[in-house]
Amino acid sequence: MDVKLEEILKKQPLYSGKAKSIYEIDDDTVLIEFRDDITAGNGAKHDVKEGKGYLNALISSKLFEILEENGVATHYIKYIEPRYMVAKKVEIIPIEVIVRNIAAGSLCRRYPFEEGKELPFPVVQFDYKNDEYGDPMLNDDIAIALGLATKEELEEIKGIALKVNEVLKKFFDEKGIILVDFKIEVGKTKDGKIVVMAGDGINDSLALAKSNIAIAMGSGADIAIGISDIVLIDDSPKNLYLAYKISKRSFLSVKENLSLSVIYNIIAIPLAVGGFVNPLVAALSMSLSSLIVVGNSFRIYTFFKNK
């Protein structure tokens, strides 16, 4: 398929979300642009990171190709460098489908699951894709009553989600990456076929689960926060560098304090044993050494008070 990017991108997008824009190519196909926008808190915070759209488009295309090769129907047609994807036009089913392999994030906050424990079987969760209502969790009856899908369609969607999990889990296992959980979205093609589509899936958890030290933003995805070793409360990456400097300075102070204590004891203990130190002087010296240690530690605060 010959796609004239310049002409298509001049059109008004059919849809523009937090990180993607969709343009019509013809009656059956669309062009998806993966932008460099970064959002958190359901769009409350926004930034732009160069190269993010390229990576998302490339990774998404690769995963779609793997799914297609393993018999999972998707809307994917082809990838166009650097950050575009050609896809079938679909009618979106407003249900976010989450598959969990390991207990983490909101699952542990809402239910008595042990954080980080592998679940006895993949747990499939449906959420209502609606920012106004905060994407609440759905059960089958509520989804059917809202007219989002029929009972048969929900069963089909669950089957697709479990198949996606099976394929991706095997793929990532071979790469040494733990597939903690993921989210997909689905839609219907013109002939009524349900397919997996490019949604706002959570992919940070894949990298975080493999990292030696995982870091997440405080308003980031539940799974990212659940897996991470460090959570930045105010979402400023600059504070990560500051935390590194504080920890490094603190470690230096610990070594200095230990050195002072060792030197004091090497000198003072032999003198005390030999009877060369008055008990009153020894007591005052001990208190003085403690004050020196506290004062040295207090230098950490004075060093960073203007940071």
PDB file of C-alpha atoms in Angstrom:
ATOM      1  CA  MET A   1       0.000   0.000   0.000  1.00  0.00           C
ATOM      2  CA  ASP A   2       1.397   3.363  -1.077  1.00  0.00           C
ATOM      3  CA  VAL A   3       0.851   5.895   1.712  1.00  0.00           C
ATOM      4  CA  LYS A   4       1.516   9.577   1.038  1.00  0.00           C
ATOM      5  CA  LEU A   5       2.402  10.787   4.511  1.00  0.00           C
ATOM      6  CA  GLU A   6       2.622  14.508   3.749  1.00  0.00           C
ATOM      7  CA  GLU A   7      -0.867  14.618   2.241  1.00  0.00           C
ATOM      8  CA  ILE A   8      -2.442  12.528   4.993  1.00  0.00           C
ATOM      9  CA  LEU A   9      -0.869  14.526   7.823  1.00  0.00           C
ATOM     10  CA  LYS A  10      -2.328  17.735   6.404  1.00  0.00           C
ATOM     11  CA  LYS A  11      -5.815  16.396   7.139  1.00  0.00           C
ATOM     12  CA  GLN A  12      -7.674  16.970  10.379  1.00  0.00           C
ATOM     13  CA  PRO A  13      -7.138  13.863  12.546  1.00  0.00           C
ATOM     14  CA  LEU A  14     -10.117  11.602  13.144  1.00  0.00           C
ATOM     15  CA  TYR A  15      -8.948  11.307  16.733  1.00  0.00           C
ATOM     16  CA  SER A  16      -6.176  12.811  18.818  1.00  0.00           C
ATOM     17  CA  GLY A  17      -5.519  11.248  22.217  1.00  0.00           C
ATOM     18  CA  LYS A  18      -2.895  11.731  24.912  1.00  0.00           C
ATOM     19  CA  ALA A  19      -0.110  10.106  22.877  1.00  0.00           C
ATOM     20  CA  LYS A  20      -1.452   9.209  19.423  1.00  0.00           C
ATOM     21  CA  SER A  21      -3.248  10.824  16.505  1.00  0.00           C
ATOM     22  CA  ILE A  22      -5.285   8.891  13.920  1.00  0.00           C
ATOM     23  CA  TYR A  23      -5.736  10.034  10.314  1.00  0.00           C
ATOM     24  CA  GLU A  24      -7.987   8.557   7.644  1.00  0.00           C
ATOM     25  CA  ILE A  25      -6.290   7.029   4.609  1.00  0.00           C
ATOM     26  CA  ASP A  26      -9.461   5.656   3.000  1.00  0.00           C
ATOM     27  CA  ASP A  27     -12.720   4.015   4.048  1.00  0.00           C
ATOM     28  CA  ASP A  28     -10.957   0.906   5.342  1.00  0.00           C
ATOM     29  CA  THR A  29      -7.575   2.065   6.665  1.00  0.00           C
ATOM     30  CA  VAL A  30      -6.075   4.684   8.956  1.00  0.00           C
ATOM     31  CA  LEU A  31      -2.654   6.105   9.748  1.00  0.00           C
ATOM     32  CA  ILE A  32      -1.632   6.107  13.408  1.00  0.00           C
ATOM     33  CA  GLU A  33       0.947   8.671  14.479  1.00  0.00           C
ATOM     34  CA  PHE A  34       2.778   7.901  17.732  1.00  0.00           C
ATOM     35  CA  ARG A  35       3.658  11.310  19.173  1.00  0.00           C
ATOM     36  CA  ASP A  36       6.431  12.222  21.607  1.00  0.00           C
ATOM     37  CA  ASP A  37       3.929  13.311  24.274  1.00  0.00           C
ATOM     38  CA  ILE A  38       4.342  11.900  27.783  1.00  0.00           C
ATOM     39  CA  THR A  39       1.429  12.089  30.204  1.00  0.00           C
ATOM     40  CA  ALA A  40       0.760  11.070  33.796  1.00  0.00           C
ATOM     41  CA  GLY A  41      -2.213  11.178  36.127  1.00  0.00           C
ATOM     42  CA  ASN A  42      -4.667  10.467  33.306  1.00  0.00           C
ATOM     43  CA  GLY A  43      -3.354  13.451  31.333  1.00  0.00           C
ATOM     44  CA  ALA A  44      -3.052  15.828  34.311  1.00  0.00           C
ATOM     45  CA  LYS A  45       0.696  16.139  33.706  1.00  0.00           C
ATOM     46  CA  HIS A  46       2.248  16.499  30.287  1.00  0.00           C
ATOM     47  CA  ASP A  47       5.707  16.682  28.748  1.00  0.00           C
ATOM     48  CA  VAL A  48       7.397  15.886  25.438  1.00  0.00           C
ATOM     49  CA  LYS A  49      10.309  13.464  25.087  1.00  0.00           C
ATOM     50  CA  GLU A  50      12.031  13.326  21.707  1.00  0.00           C
ATOM     51  CA  GLY A  51      12.214   9.799  20.299  1.00  0.00           C
ATOM     52  CA  LYS A  52       9.414   8.411  22.459  1.00  0.00           C
ATOM     53  CA  GLY A  53       6.978   8.187  19.521  1.00  0.00           C
ATOM     54  CA  TYR A  54       9.539   6.378  17.370  1.00  0.00           C
ATOM     55  CA  LEU A  55      10.204   3.755  20.047  1.00  0.00           C
ATOM     56  CA  ASN A  56       6.497   3.208  20.749  1.00  0.00           C
ATOM     57  CA  ALA A  57       5.704   2.773  17.054  1.00  0.00           C
ATOM     58  CA  LEU A  58       8.623   0.402  16.512  1.00  0.00           C
ATOM     59  CA  ILE A  59       7.930  -1.734  19.598  1.00  0.00           C
ATOM     60  CA  SER A  60       4.162  -1.830  18.960  1.00  0.00           C
ATOM     61  CA  SER A  61       4.709  -2.888  15.345  1.00  0.00           C
ATOM     62  CA  LYS A  62       7.065  -5.666  16.390  1.00  0.00           C
ATOM     63  CA  LEU A  63       4.613  -6.996  18.978  1.00  0.00           C
ATOM     64  CA  PHE A  64       1.724  -6.858  16.498  1.00  0.00           C
ATOM     65  CA  GLU A  65       3.806  -8.843  13.998  1.00  0.00           C
ATOM     66  CA  ILE A  66       4.537 -11.483  16.648  1.00  0.00           C
ATOM     67  CA  LEU A  67       0.831 -11.737  17.512  1.00  0.00           C
ATOM     68  CA  GLU A  68      -0.185 -12.050  13.863  1.00  0.00           C
ATOM     69  CA  GLU A  69       2.430 -14.772  13.319  1.00  0.00           C
ATOM     70  CA  ASN A  70       0.858 -16.695  16.191  1.00  0.00           C
ATOM     71  CA  GLY A  71      -2.730 -16.473  14.990  1.00  0.00           C
ATOM     72  CA  VAL A  72      -3.952 -13.443  16.953  1.00  0.00           C
ATOM     73  CA  ALA A  73      -5.988 -11.072  14.750  1.00  0.00           C
ATOM     74  CA  THR A  74      -4.983  -7.406  15.017  1.00  0.00           C
ATOM     75  CA  HIS A  75      -5.702  -4.218  13.093  1.00  0.00           C
ATOM     76  CA  TYR A  76      -2.002  -3.881  12.164  1.00  0.00           C
ATOM     77  CA  ILE A  77      -1.058  -3.624   8.472  1.00  0.00           C
ATOM     78  CA  LYS A  78       2.478  -2.176   8.353  1.00  0.00           C
ATOM     79  CA  TYR A  79       5.038   0.096  10.022  1.00  0.00           C
ATOM     80  CA  ILE A  80       6.279   3.302   8.387  1.00  0.00           C
ATOM     81  CA  GLU A  81       9.425   4.936   9.727  1.00  0.00           C
ATOM     82  CA  PRO A  82       9.924   6.722  11.963  1.00  0.00           C
ATOM     83  CA  ARG A  83       6.707   6.714  14.049  1.00  0.00           C
ATOM     84  CA  TYR A  84       3.727   5.706  11.947  1.00  0.00           C
ATOM     85  CA  MET A  85       1.567   2.628  11.595  1.00  0.00           C
ATOM     86  CA  VAL A  86      -0.988   1.749   8.935  1.00  0.00           C
ATOM     87  CA  ALA A  87      -3.958  -0.104  10.399  1.00  0.00           C
ATOM     88  CA  LYS A  88      -7.454  -1.299   9.597  1.00  0.00           C
ATOM     89  CA  LYS A  89     -10.235   1.082  10.544  1.00  0.00           C
ATOM     90  CA  VAL A  90     -12.174  -0.345  13.490  1.00  0.00           C
ATOM     91  CA  GLU A  91     -15.071   0.513  15.754  1.00  0.00           C
ATOM     92  CA  ILE A  92     -13.528   0.816  19.218  1.00  0.00           C
ATOM     93  CA  ILE A  93     -15.032  -1.241  22.020  1.00  0.00           C
ATOM     94  CA  PRO A  94     -14.601   1.019  25.094  1.00  0.00           C
ATOM     95  CA  ILE A  95     -13.186  -1.712  27.310  1.00  0.00           C
ATOM     96  CA  GLU A  96      -9.617  -1.864  28.561  1.00  0.00           C
ATOM     97  CA  VAL A  97      -8.513  -5.467  28.959  1.00  0.00           C
ATOM     98  CA  ILE A  98      -5.823  -6.087  31.579  1.00  0.00           C
ATOM     99  CA  VAL A  99      -4.112  -9.437  32.030  1.00  0.00           C
ATOM    100  CA  ARG A 100      -2.136  -9.975  35.251  1.00  0.00           C
ATOM    101  CA  ASN A 101       0.445 -12.718  35.797  1.00  0.00           C
ATOM    102  CA  ILE A 102       1.981 -11.342  39.005  1.00  0.00           C
ATOM    103  CA  ALA A 103       0.239  -9.507  41.846  1.00  0.00           C
ATOM    104  CA  ALA A 104       1.258  -5.833  41.927  1.00  0.00           C
ATOM    105  CA  GLY A 105      -0.050  -2.276  42.045  1.00  0.00           C
ATOM    106  CA  SER A 106      -3.769  -1.642  42.498  1.00  0.00           C
ATOM    107  CA  LEU A 107      -4.531  -5.367  42.682  1.00  0.00           C
ATOM    108  CA  CYS A 108      -2.613  -5.546  45.971  1.00  0.00           C
ATOM    109  CA  ARG A 109      -4.102  -2.299  47.274  1.00  0.00           C
ATOM    110  CA  ARG A 110      -7.667  -3.426  46.633  1.00  0.00           C
ATOM    111  CA  TYR A 111      -7.368  -7.116  47.488  1.00  0.00           C
ATOM    112  CA  PRO A 112      -5.276  -9.197  49.952  1.00  0.00           C
ATOM    113  CA  PHE A 113      -2.735 -10.414  47.381  1.00  0.00           C
ATOM    114  CA  GLU A 114       0.938 -10.672  48.308  1.00  0.00           C
ATOM    115  CA  GLU A 115       2.977  -8.106  46.354  1.00  0.00           C
ATOM    116  CA  GLY A 116       5.173  -9.721  43.695  1.00  0.00           C
ATOM    117  CA  LYS A 117       3.668 -13.205  44.038  1.00  0.00           C
ATOM    118  CA  GLU A 118       2.893 -15.131  40.866  1.00  0.00           C
ATOM    119  CA  LEU A 119      -0.842 -15.616  40.472  1.00  0.00           C
ATOM    120  CA  PRO A 120      -2.164 -19.204  40.194  1.00  0.00           C
ATOM    121  CA  PHE A 121      -3.507 -18.387  36.722  1.00  0.00           C
ATOM    122  CA  PRO A 122      -3.608 -15.286  34.458  1.00  0.00           C
ATOM    123  CA  VAL A 123      -6.242 -12.914  35.839  1.00  0.00           C
ATOM    124  CA  VAL A 124      -8.258 -11.019  33.220  1.00  0.00           C
ATOM    125  CA  GLN A 125      -9.728  -7.677  34.271  1.00  0.00           C
ATOM    126  CA  PHE A 126     -12.127  -5.422  32.327  1.00  0.00           C
ATOM    127  CA  ASP A 127     -12.140  -1.638  32.863  1.00  0.00           C
ATOM    128  CA  TYR A 128     -14.583   0.846  31.357  1.00  0.00           C
ATOM    129  CA  LYS A 129     -12.508   3.089  29.059  1.00  0.00           C
ATOM    130  CA  ASN A 130     -13.904   6.456  30.089  1.00  0.00           C
ATOM    131  CA  ASP A 131     -11.774   9.265  31.555  1.00  0.00           C
ATOM    132  CA  GLU A 132     -14.830  11.054  32.956  1.00  0.00           C
ATOM    133  CA  TYR A 133     -15.578   8.108  35.252  1.00  0.00           C
ATOM    134  CA  GLY A 134     -11.923   7.290  35.977  1.00  0.00           C
ATOM    135  CA  ASP A 135     -11.839   4.013  34.001  1.00  0.00           C
ATOM    136  CA  PRO A 136     -13.691   1.936  36.655  1.00  0.00           C
ATOM    137  CA  MET A 137     -13.529  -1.836  36.799  1.00  0.00           C
ATOM    138  CA  LEU A 138     -16.331  -3.734  35.079  1.00  0.00           C
ATOM    139  CA  ASN A 139     -17.989  -7.078  35.543  1.00  0.00           C
ATOM    140  CA  ASP A 140     -19.776  -8.855  32.688  1.00  0.00           C
ATOM    141  CA  ASP A 141     -23.276  -7.775  33.733  1.00  0.00           C
ATOM    142  CA  ILE A 142     -22.366  -4.076  33.916  1.00  0.00           C
ATOM    143  CA  ALA A 143     -20.595  -4.228  30.540  1.00  0.00           C
ATOM    144  CA  ILE A 144     -23.635  -5.871  28.945  1.00  0.00           C
ATOM    145  CA  ALA A 145     -26.090  -3.474  30.661  1.00  0.00           C
ATOM    146  CA  LEU A 146     -24.095  -0.488  29.350  1.00  0.00           C
ATOM    147  CA  GLY A 147     -24.272  -1.942  25.853  1.00  0.00           C
ATOM    148  CA  LEU A 148     -20.488  -2.130  25.543  1.00  0.00           C
ATOM    149  CA  ALA A 149     -20.487  -5.748  24.376  1.00  0.00           C
ATOM    150  CA  THR A 150     -22.585  -8.890  24.355  1.00  0.00           C
ATOM    151  CA  LYS A 151     -21.940 -11.910  26.568  1.00  0.00           C
ATOM    152  CA  GLU A 152     -20.501 -13.786  23.604  1.00  0.00           C
ATOM    153  CA  GLU A 153     -18.230 -10.872  22.683  1.00  0.00           C
ATOM    154  CA  LEU A 154     -16.918 -10.629  26.255  1.00  0.00           C
ATOM    155  CA  GLU A 155     -16.057 -14.321  26.203  1.00  0.00           C
ATOM    156  CA  GLU A 156     -14.292 -13.845  22.859  1.00  0.00           C
ATOM    157  CA  ILE A 157     -12.383 -10.811  24.172  1.00  0.00           C
ATOM    158  CA  LYS A 158     -11.247 -12.773  27.234  1.00  0.00           C
ATOM    159  CA  GLY A 159     -10.094 -15.619  24.996  1.00  0.00           C
ATOM    160  CA  ILE A 160      -8.129 -13.181  22.809  1.00  0.00           C
ATOM    161  CA  ALA A 161      -6.519 -11.596  25.886  1.00  0.00           C
ATOM    162  CA  LEU A 162      -5.393 -14.979  27.232  1.00  0.00           C
ATOM    163  CA  LYS A 163      -3.982 -15.909  23.821  1.00  0.00           C
ATOM    164  CA  VAL A 164      -2.073 -12.614  23.682  1.00  0.00           C
ATOM    165  CA  ASN A 165      -0.715 -13.370  27.163  1.00  0.00           C
ATOM    166  CA  GLU A 166       0.392 -16.833  26.106  1.00  0.00           C
ATOM    167  CA  VAL A 167       2.219 -15.529  23.028  1.00  0.00           C
ATOM    168  CA  LEU A 168       3.859 -12.502  24.669  1.00  0.00           C
ATOM    169  CA  LYS A 169       4.814 -14.351  27.855  1.00  0.00           C
ATOM    170  CA  LYS A 170       6.667 -16.955  25.795  1.00  0.00           C
ATOM    171  CA  PHE A 171       8.355 -14.240  23.701  1.00  0.00           C
ATOM    172  CA  PHE A 172       9.511 -12.226  26.731  1.00  0.00           C
ATOM    173  CA  ASP A 173      10.540 -15.325  28.712  1.00  0.00           C
ATOM    174  CA  GLU A 174      12.982 -16.136  25.923  1.00  0.00           C
ATOM    175  CA  LYS A 175      14.428 -12.612  26.290  1.00  0.00           C
ATOM    176  CA  GLY A 176      14.772 -12.951  30.070  1.00  0.00           C
ATOM    177  CA  ILE A 177      12.005 -10.412  30.719  1.00  0.00           C
ATOM    178  CA  ILE A 178       9.188 -10.960  33.206  1.00  0.00           C
ATOM    179  CA  LEU A 179       5.747 -10.170  31.803  1.00  0.00           C
ATOM    180  CA  VAL A 180       4.081  -8.900  34.984  1.00  0.00           C
ATOM    181  CA  ASP A 181       0.907  -7.635  33.329  1.00  0.00           C
ATOM    182  CA  PHE A 182      -0.255  -5.672  30.297  1.00  0.00           C
ATOM    183  CA  LYS A 183      -3.256  -3.896  28.866  1.00  0.00           C
ATOM    184  CA  ILE A 184      -4.799  -4.210  25.413  1.00  0.00           C
ATOM    185  CA  GLU A 185      -7.730  -2.603  23.664  1.00  0.00           C
ATOM    186  CA  VAL A 186      -9.986  -4.192  21.087  1.00  0.00           C
ATOM    187  CA  GLY A 187     -12.186  -3.094  18.230  1.00  0.00           C
ATOM    188  CA  LYS A 188     -14.467  -4.427  15.504  1.00  0.00           C
ATOM    189  CA  THR A 189     -13.607  -4.387  11.827  1.00  0.00           C
ATOM    190  CA  LYS A 190     -16.285  -3.688   9.205  1.00  0.00           C
ATOM    191  CA  ASP A 191     -17.097  -7.384   8.983  1.00  0.00           C
ATOM    192  CA  GLY A 192     -17.662  -7.561  12.754  1.00  0.00           C
ATOM    193  CA  LYS A 193     -14.417  -9.337  13.625  1.00  0.00           C
ATOM    194  CA  ILE A 194     -12.911  -8.440  17.006  1.00  0.00           C
ATOM    195  CA  VAL A 195      -9.207  -7.558  16.749  1.00  0.00           C
ATOM    196  CA  VAL A 196      -6.455  -6.323  19.050  1.00  0.00           C
ATOM    197  CA  MET A 197      -5.627  -2.662  18.437  1.00  0.00           C
ATOM    198  CA  ALA A 198      -2.951  -0.128  19.426  1.00  0.00           C
ATOM    199  CA  GLY A 199      -4.152   1.259  22.729  1.00  0.00           C
ATOM    200  CA  ASP A 200      -2.434   2.945  25.675  1.00  0.00           C
ATOM    201  CA  GLY A 201      -1.008  -0.300  27.029  1.00  0.00           C
ATOM    202  CA  ILE A 202       1.369  -0.243  29.977  1.00  0.00           C
ATOM    203  CA  ASN A 203       4.814  -1.312  28.769  1.00  0.00           C
ATOM    204  CA  ASP A 204       7.087   0.179  31.456  1.00  0.00           C
ATOM    205  CA  SER A 205       6.583  -2.799  33.715  1.00  0.00           C
ATOM    206  CA  LEU A 206       8.479  -5.051  31.307  1.00  0.00           C
ATOM    207  CA  ALA A 207      11.668  -3.046  31.687  1.00  0.00           C
ATOM    208  CA  LEU A 208      11.138  -2.343  35.392  1.00  0.00           C
ATOM    209  CA  ALA A 209      10.729  -6.002  36.253  1.00  0.00           C
ATOM    210  CA  LYS A 210      14.081  -6.752  34.599  1.00  0.00           C
ATOM    211  CA  SER A 211      15.988  -3.815  36.100  1.00  0.00           C
ATOM    212  CA  ASN A 212      18.455  -4.102  38.985  1.00  0.00           C
ATOM    213  CA  ILE A 213      17.060  -0.840  40.377  1.00  0.00           C
ATOM    214  CA  ALA A 214      13.615   0.159  39.101  1.00  0.00           C
ATOM    215  CA  ILE A 215      12.437   3.775  39.334  1.00  0.00           C
ATOM    216  CA  ALA A 216       8.901   5.054  38.744  1.00  0.00           C
ATOM    217  CA  MET A 217       7.056   8.374  38.921  1.00  0.00           C
ATOM    218  CA  GLY A 218       4.587   8.814  41.770  1.00  0.00           C
ATOM    219  CA  SER A 219       1.672   9.388  39.390  1.00  0.00           C
ATOM    220  CA  GLY A 220       2.720   6.648  37.008  1.00  0.00           C
ATOM    221  CA  ALA A 221       1.001   3.369  36.266  1.00  0.00           C
ATOM    222  CA  ASP A 222       0.101   1.121  39.210  1.00  0.00           C
ATOM    223  CA  ILE A 223       2.191  -1.737  37.909  1.00  0.00           C
ATOM    224  CA  ALA A 224       5.231   0.496  37.429  1.00  0.00           C
ATOM    225  CA  ILE A 225       4.946   1.788  41.002  1.00  0.00           C
ATOM    226  CA  GLY A 226       4.322  -1.704  42.357  1.00  0.00           C
ATOM    227  CA  ILE A 227       7.489  -3.130  40.795  1.00  0.00           C
ATOM    228  CA  SER A 228       9.791  -0.182  41.404  1.00  0.00           C
ATOM    229  CA  ASP A 229      12.418   0.071  44.122  1.00  0.00           C
ATOM    230  CA  ILE A 230      12.297   3.897  44.088  1.00  0.00           C
ATOM    231  CA  VAL A 231       9.211   6.093  43.572  1.00  0.00           C
ATOM    232  CA  LEU A 232       9.667   9.814  42.840  1.00  0.00           C
ATOM    233  CA  ILE A 233       6.769  11.456  44.677  1.00  0.00           C
ATOM    234  CA  ASP A 234       6.782  14.789  42.799  1.00  0.00           C
ATOM    235  CA  ASP A 235       7.529  13.287  39.363  1.00  0.00           C
ATOM    236  CA  SER A 236      10.665  15.410  38.803  1.00  0.00           C
ATOM    237  CA  PRO A 237      13.543  13.351  37.317  1.00  0.00           C
ATOM    238  CA  LYS A 238      15.972  16.013  38.633  1.00  0.00           C
ATOM    239  CA  ASN A 239      15.257  14.730  42.143  1.00  0.00           C
ATOM    240  CA  LEU A 240      16.680  11.364  41.169  1.00  0.00           C
ATOM    241  CA  TYR A 241      20.092  13.012  40.700  1.00  0.00           C
ATOM    242  CA  LEU A 242      19.647  14.891  43.978  1.00  0.00           C
ATOM    243  CA  ALA A 243      18.756  11.634  45.759  1.00  0.00           C
ATOM    244  CA  TYR A 244      21.909  10.072  44.317  1.00  0.00           C
ATOM    245  CA  LYS A 245      24.040  12.970  45.599  1.00  0.00           C
ATOM    246  CA  ILE A 246      22.449  12.821  49.057  1.00  0.00           C
ATOM    247  CA  SER A 247      22.960   9.061  49.305  1.00  0.00           C
ATOM    248  CA  LYS A 248      26.565   9.395  48.167  1.00  0.00           C
ATOM    249  CA  ARG A 249      27.247  12.192  50.684  1.00  0.00           C
ATOM    250  CA  SER A 250      25.491  10.208  53.436  1.00  0.00           C
ATOM    251  CA  PHE A 251      27.632   7.153  52.720  1.00  0.00           C
ATOM    252  CA  LEU A 252      30.751   9.341  52.910  1.00  0.00           C
ATOM    253  CA  SER A 253      29.603  10.677  56.297  1.00  0.00           C
ATOM    254  CA  VAL A 254      29.084   7.131  57.588  1.00  0.00           C
ATOM    255  CA  LYS A 255      32.652   6.252  56.602  1.00  0.00           C
ATOM    256  CA  GLU A 256      33.976   9.453  58.206  1.00  0.00           C
ATOM    257  CA  ASN A 257      32.099   8.748  61.446  1.00  0.00           C
ATOM    258  CA  LEU A 258      33.373   5.171  61.567  1.00  0.00           C
ATOM    259  CA  SER A 259      36.926   6.406  60.978  1.00  0.00           C
ATOM    260  CA  LEU A 260      36.613   8.962  63.807  1.00  0.00           C
ATOM    261  CA  SER A 261      35.294   6.286  66.171  1.00  0.00           C
ATOM    262  CA  VAL A 262      38.064   3.839  65.298  1.00  0.00           C
ATOM    263  CA  ILE A 263      40.784   6.488  65.737  1.00  0.00           C
ATOM    264  CA  TYR A 264      39.307   7.610  69.068  1.00  0.00           C
ATOM    265  CA  ASN A 265      39.153   4.070  70.413  1.00  0.00           C
ATOM    266  CA  ILE A 266      42.654   3.164  69.219  1.00  0.00           C
ATOM    267  CA  ILE A 267      44.036   6.143  71.166  1.00  0.00           C
ATOM    268  CA  ALA A 268      41.711   6.290  74.159  1.00  0.00           C
ATOM    269  CA  ILE A 269      41.373   2.604  75.140  1.00  0.00           C
ATOM    270  CA  PRO A 270      45.131   1.950  75.707  1.00  0.00           C
ATOM    271  CA  LEU A 271      45.417   5.216  77.675  1.00  0.00           C
ATOM    272  CA  ALA A 272      42.441   4.270  79.854  1.00  0.00           C
ATOM    273  CA  VAL A 273      43.780   0.755  80.458  1.00  0.00           C
ATOM    274  CA  GLY A 274      47.180   2.197  81.435  1.00  0.00           C
ATOM    275  CA  GLY A 275      45.549   4.539  83.920  1.00  0.00           C
ATOM    276  CA  PHE A 276      46.725   7.657  82.133  1.00  0.00           C
ATOM    277  CA  VAL A 277      43.200   9.123  81.719  1.00  0.00           C
ATOM    278  CA  ASN A 278      41.122  10.586  84.513  1.00  0.00           C
ATOM    279  CA  PRO A 279      37.608   8.966  84.541  1.00  0.00           C
ATOM    280  CA  LEU A 280      35.981  12.387  84.362  1.00  0.00           C
ATOM    281  CA  VAL A 281      38.094  13.299  81.319  1.00  0.00           C
ATOM    282  CA  ALA A 282      37.236   9.923  79.726  1.00  0.00           C
ATOM    283  CA  ALA A 283      33.494  10.564  80.197  1.00  0.00           C
ATOM    284  CA  LEU A 284      33.766  14.047  78.726  1.00  0.00           C
ATOM    285  CA  SER A 285      35.819  12.713  75.818  1.00  0.00           C
ATOM    286  CA  MET A 286      33.146  10.102  75.041  1.00  0.00           C
ATOM    287  CA  SER A 287      30.460  12.797  74.988  1.00  0.00           C
ATOM    288  CA  LEU A 288      32.670  14.984  72.821  1.00  0.00           C
ATOM    289  CA  SER A 289      33.193  12.171  70.311  1.00  0.00           C
ATOM    290  CA  SER A 290      29.423  11.666  70.075  1.00  0.00           C
ATOM    291  CA  LEU A 291      28.936  15.388  69.431  1.00  0.00           C
ATOM    292  CA  ILE A 292      31.605  15.272  66.704  1.00  0.00           C
ATOM    293  CA  VAL A 293      29.781  12.384  64.986  1.00  0.00           C
ATOM    294  CA  VAL A 294      26.426  14.230  65.180  1.00  0.00           C
ATOM    295  CA  GLY A 295      28.010  17.454  63.926  1.00  0.00           C
ATOM    296  CA  ASN A 296      29.657  15.678  61.027  1.00  0.00           C
ATOM    297  CA  SER A 297      26.326  14.061  60.073  1.00  0.00           C
ATOM    298  CA  PHE A 298      24.587  17.454  60.290  1.00  0.00           C
ATOM    299  CA  ARG A 299      26.896  18.652  57.500  1.00  0.00           C
ATOM    300  CA  ILE A 300      24.673  16.660  55.076  1.00  0.00           C
ATOM    301  CA  TYR A 301      21.796  19.044  55.790  1.00  0.00           C
ATOM    302  CA  THR A 302      23.933  22.172  55.449  1.00  0.00           C
ATOM    303  CA  PHE A 303      25.427  20.811  52.231  1.00  0.00           C
ATOM    304  CA  PHE A 304      21.996  20.353  50.580  1.00  0.00           C
ATOM    305  CA  LYS A 305      19.836  23.025  52.242  1.00  0.00           C
ATOM    306  CA  ASN A 306      20.009  25.254  49.147  1.00  0.00           C
ATOM    307  CA  LYS A 307      19.466  22.432  46.621  1.00  0.00           C
TER     308      LYS A 307
END
